PDB file of C-alpha atoms and ligand atoms in Angstrom:
ATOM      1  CA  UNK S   1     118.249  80.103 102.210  1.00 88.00           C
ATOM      2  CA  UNK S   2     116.596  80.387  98.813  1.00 97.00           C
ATOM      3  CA  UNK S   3     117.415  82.691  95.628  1.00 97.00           C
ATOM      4  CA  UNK S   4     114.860  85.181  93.704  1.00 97.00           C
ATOM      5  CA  UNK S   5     113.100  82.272  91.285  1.00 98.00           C
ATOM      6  CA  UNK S   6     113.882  85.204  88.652  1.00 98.00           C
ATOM      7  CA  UNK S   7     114.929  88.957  87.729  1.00 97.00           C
ATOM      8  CA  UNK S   8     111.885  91.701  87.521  1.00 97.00           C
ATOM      9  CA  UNK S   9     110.114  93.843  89.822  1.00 97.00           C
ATOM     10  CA  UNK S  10     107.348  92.644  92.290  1.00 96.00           C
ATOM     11  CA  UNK S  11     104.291  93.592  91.092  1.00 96.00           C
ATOM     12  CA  UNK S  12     101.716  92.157  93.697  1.00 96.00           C
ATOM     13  CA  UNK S  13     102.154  91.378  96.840  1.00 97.00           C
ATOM     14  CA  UNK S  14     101.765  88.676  99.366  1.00 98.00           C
ATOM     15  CA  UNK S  15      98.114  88.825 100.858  1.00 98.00           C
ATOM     16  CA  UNK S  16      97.693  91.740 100.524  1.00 97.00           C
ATOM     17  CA  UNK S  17      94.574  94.251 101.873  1.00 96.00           C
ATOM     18  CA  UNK S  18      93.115  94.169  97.869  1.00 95.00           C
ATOM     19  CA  UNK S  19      94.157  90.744  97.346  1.00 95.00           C
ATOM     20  CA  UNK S  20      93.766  88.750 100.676  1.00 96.00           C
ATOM     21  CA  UNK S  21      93.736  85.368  98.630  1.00 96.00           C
ATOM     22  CA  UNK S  22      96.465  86.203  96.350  1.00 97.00           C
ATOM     23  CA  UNK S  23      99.033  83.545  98.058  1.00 98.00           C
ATOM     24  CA  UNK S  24     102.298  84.021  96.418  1.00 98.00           C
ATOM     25  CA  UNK S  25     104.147  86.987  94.647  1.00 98.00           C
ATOM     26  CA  UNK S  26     103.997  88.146  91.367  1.00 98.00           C
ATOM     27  CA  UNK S  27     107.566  89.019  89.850  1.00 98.00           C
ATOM     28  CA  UNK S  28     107.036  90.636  86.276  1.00 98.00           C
ATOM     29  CA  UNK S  29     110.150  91.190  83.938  1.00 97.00           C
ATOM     30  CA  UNK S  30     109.731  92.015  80.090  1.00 96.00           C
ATOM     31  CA  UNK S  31     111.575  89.570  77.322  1.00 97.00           C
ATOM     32  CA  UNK S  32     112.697  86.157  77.831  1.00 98.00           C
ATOM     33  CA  UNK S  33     113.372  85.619  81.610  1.00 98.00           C
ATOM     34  CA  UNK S  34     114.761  82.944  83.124  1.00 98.00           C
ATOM     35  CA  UNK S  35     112.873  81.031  86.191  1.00 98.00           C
ATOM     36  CA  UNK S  36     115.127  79.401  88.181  1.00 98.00           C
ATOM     37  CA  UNK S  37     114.951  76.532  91.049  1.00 98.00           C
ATOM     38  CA  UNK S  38     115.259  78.741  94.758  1.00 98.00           C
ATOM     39  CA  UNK S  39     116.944  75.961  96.101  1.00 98.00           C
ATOM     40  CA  UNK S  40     117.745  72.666  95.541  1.00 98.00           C
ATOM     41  CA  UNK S  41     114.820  69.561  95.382  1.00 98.00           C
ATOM     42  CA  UNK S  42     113.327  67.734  94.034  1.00 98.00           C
ATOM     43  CA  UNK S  43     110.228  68.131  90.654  1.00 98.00           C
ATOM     44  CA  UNK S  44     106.652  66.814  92.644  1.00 98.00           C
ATOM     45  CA  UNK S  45     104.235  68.620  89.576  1.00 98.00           C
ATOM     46  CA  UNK S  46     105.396  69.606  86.160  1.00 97.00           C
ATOM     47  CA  UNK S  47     101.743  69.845  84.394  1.00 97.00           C
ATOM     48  CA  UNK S  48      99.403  72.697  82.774  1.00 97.00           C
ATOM     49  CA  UNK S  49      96.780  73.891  84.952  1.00 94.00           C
ATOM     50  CA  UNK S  50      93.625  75.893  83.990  1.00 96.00           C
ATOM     51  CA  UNK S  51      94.393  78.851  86.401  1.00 95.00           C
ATOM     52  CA  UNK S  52      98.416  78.130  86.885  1.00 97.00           C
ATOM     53  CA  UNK S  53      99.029  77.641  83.541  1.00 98.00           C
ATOM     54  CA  UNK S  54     102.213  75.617  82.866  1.00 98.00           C
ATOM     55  CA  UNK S  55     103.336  75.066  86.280  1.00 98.00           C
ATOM     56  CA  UNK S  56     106.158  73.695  88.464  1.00 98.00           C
ATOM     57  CA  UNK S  57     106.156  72.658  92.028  1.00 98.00           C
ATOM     58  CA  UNK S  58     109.665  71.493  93.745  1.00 98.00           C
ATOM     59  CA  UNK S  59     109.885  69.881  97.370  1.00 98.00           C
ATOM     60  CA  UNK S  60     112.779  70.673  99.728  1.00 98.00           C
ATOM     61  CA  UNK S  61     114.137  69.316 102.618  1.00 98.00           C
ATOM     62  CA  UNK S  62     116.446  71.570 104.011  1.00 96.00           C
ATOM     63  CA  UNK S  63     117.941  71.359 107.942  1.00 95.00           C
ATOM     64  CA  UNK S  64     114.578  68.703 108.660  1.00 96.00           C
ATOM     65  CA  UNK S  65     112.157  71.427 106.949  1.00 97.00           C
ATOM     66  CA  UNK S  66     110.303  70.830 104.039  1.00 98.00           C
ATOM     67  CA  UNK S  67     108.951  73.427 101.999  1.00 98.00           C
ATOM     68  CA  UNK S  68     107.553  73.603  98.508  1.00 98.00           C
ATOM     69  CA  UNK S  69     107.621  76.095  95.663  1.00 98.00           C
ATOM     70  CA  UNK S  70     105.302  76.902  92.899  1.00 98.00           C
ATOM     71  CA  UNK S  71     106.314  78.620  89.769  1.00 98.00           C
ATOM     72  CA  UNK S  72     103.429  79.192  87.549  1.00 98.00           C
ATOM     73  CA  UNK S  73     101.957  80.914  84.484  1.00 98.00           C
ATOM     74  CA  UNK S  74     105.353  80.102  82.554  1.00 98.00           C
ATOM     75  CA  UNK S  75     105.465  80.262  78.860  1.00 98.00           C
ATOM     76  CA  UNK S  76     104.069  77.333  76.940  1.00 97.00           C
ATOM     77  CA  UNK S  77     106.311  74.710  76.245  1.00 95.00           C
ATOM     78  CA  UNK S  78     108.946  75.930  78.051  1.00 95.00           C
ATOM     79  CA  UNK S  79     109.189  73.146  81.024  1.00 97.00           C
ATOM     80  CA  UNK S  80     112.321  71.793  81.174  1.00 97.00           C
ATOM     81  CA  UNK S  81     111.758  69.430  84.012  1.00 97.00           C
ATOM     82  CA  UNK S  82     110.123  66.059  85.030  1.00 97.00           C
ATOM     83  CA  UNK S  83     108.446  65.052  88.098  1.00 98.00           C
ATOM     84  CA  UNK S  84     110.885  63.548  90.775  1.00 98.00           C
ATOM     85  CA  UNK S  85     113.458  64.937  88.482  1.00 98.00           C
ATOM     86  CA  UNK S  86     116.279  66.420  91.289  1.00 98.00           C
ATOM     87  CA  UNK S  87     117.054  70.221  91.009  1.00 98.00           C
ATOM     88  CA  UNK S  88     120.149  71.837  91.924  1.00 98.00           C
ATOM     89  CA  UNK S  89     119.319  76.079  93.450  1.00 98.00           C
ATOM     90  CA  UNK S  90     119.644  78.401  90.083  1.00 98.00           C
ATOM     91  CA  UNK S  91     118.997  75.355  87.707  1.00 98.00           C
ATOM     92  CA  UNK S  92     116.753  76.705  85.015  1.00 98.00           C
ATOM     93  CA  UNK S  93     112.788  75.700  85.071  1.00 98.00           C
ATOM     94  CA  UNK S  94     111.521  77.023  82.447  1.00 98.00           C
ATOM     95  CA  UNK S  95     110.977  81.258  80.915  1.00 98.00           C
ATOM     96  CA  UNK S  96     108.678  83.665  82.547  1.00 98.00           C
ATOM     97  CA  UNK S  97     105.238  84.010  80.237  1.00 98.00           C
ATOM     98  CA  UNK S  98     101.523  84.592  80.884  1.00 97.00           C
ATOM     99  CA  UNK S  99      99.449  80.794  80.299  1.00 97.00           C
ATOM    100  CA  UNK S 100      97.079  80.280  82.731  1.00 97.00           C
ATOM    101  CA  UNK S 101      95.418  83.010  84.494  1.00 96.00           C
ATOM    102  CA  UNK S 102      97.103  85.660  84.113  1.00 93.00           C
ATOM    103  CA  UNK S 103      96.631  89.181  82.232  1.00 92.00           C
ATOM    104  CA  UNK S 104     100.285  89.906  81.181  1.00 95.00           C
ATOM    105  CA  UNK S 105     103.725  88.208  81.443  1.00 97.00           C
ATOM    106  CA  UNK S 106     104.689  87.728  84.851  1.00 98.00           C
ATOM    107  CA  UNK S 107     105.839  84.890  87.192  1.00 98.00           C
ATOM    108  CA  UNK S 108     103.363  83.695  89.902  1.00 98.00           C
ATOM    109  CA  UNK S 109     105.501  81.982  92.811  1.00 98.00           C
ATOM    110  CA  UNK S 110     104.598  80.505  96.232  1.00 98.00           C
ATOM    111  CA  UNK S 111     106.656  79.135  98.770  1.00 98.00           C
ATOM    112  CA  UNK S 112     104.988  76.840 101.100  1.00 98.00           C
ATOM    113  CA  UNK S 113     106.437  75.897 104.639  1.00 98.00           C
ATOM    114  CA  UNK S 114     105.422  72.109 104.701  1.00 98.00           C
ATOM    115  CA  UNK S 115     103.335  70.621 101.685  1.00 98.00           C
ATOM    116  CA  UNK S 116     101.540  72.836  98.877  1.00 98.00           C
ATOM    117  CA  UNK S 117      97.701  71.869  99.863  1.00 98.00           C
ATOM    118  CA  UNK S 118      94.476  73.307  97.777  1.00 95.00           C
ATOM    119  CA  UNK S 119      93.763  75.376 101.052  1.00 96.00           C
ATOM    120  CA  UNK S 120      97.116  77.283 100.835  1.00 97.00           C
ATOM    121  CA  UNK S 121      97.362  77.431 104.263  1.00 98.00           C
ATOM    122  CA  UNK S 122     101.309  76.898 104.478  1.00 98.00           C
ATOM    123  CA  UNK S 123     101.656  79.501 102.219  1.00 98.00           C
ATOM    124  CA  UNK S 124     104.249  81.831 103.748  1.00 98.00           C
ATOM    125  CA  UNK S 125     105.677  85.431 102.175  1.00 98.00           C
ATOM    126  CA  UNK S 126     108.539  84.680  99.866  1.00 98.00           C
ATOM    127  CA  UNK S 127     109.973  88.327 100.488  1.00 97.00           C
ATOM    128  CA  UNK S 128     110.766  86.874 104.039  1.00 97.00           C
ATOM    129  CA  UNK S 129     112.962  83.925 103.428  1.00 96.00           C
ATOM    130  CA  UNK S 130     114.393  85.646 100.026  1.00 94.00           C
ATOM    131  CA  UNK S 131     118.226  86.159 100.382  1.00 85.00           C
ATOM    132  CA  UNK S 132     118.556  89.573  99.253  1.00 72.00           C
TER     133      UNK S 132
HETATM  134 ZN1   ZN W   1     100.044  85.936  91.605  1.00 85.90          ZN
END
């Protein structure tokens, strides 16, 4: 149902025992590294947060679902989307880098069954709806 957003090797997991409010995964890949749409949707945030860093969100609707995905800490000024800008799966987002929180260059990426909220609680683990 969705694609890897990019290439590189999972470096933290989904909730995990040390992290049990880390609500995504982090995928971390050296050199320029594409980040690409998991499916396609439609651009609902394209802005730079404090913690996120330059950040993308992108709505789905797929078989009456929707989800949402979060692709942050990319590297600065590499956005190459618009809010309600329509994505097609694999289009390119933007390059992997380390704005925001974030202590070296990795992608931070949530998938969220229903609506992104500030709770996180439809944060599900990406690893499970990940075609392999
Ligand atoms: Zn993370």
């Amino acid at each position: 149902m969705f694609i890897r957003p990019s290439k590189g090797k999972i470096i933290s997991g989904f909730r995990t025992k040390r992290r049990p409010n880390h609500h995504g995964i982090d995928i971390s890949q050296s050199g320029k590294t594409d980040i690409l749409a998991v499916a396609n949707g439609k651009v609902s945030r394209s802005y730079t947060s404090k913690s996120y860093g330059e950040v993308i969100f992108v709505v789905h609707h797929i078989n009456g679902q929707t989800w949402e995905t979060v692709y942050s800490h990319l590297e600065l000024g590499t956005r190459k989307v618009k809010v309600n800008q329509l994505v097609k799966q694999g289009q390119l987002l933007g390059y992997m880098g380390e704005t925001g929180y974030a202590s070296r260059q990795h992608l931070h990426f949530e998938l969220h069954k229903g609506r992104w909220n500030i709770n996180k609680t439809n944060a599900v683990n990406p690893v499970d709806f990940i075609e392999s």
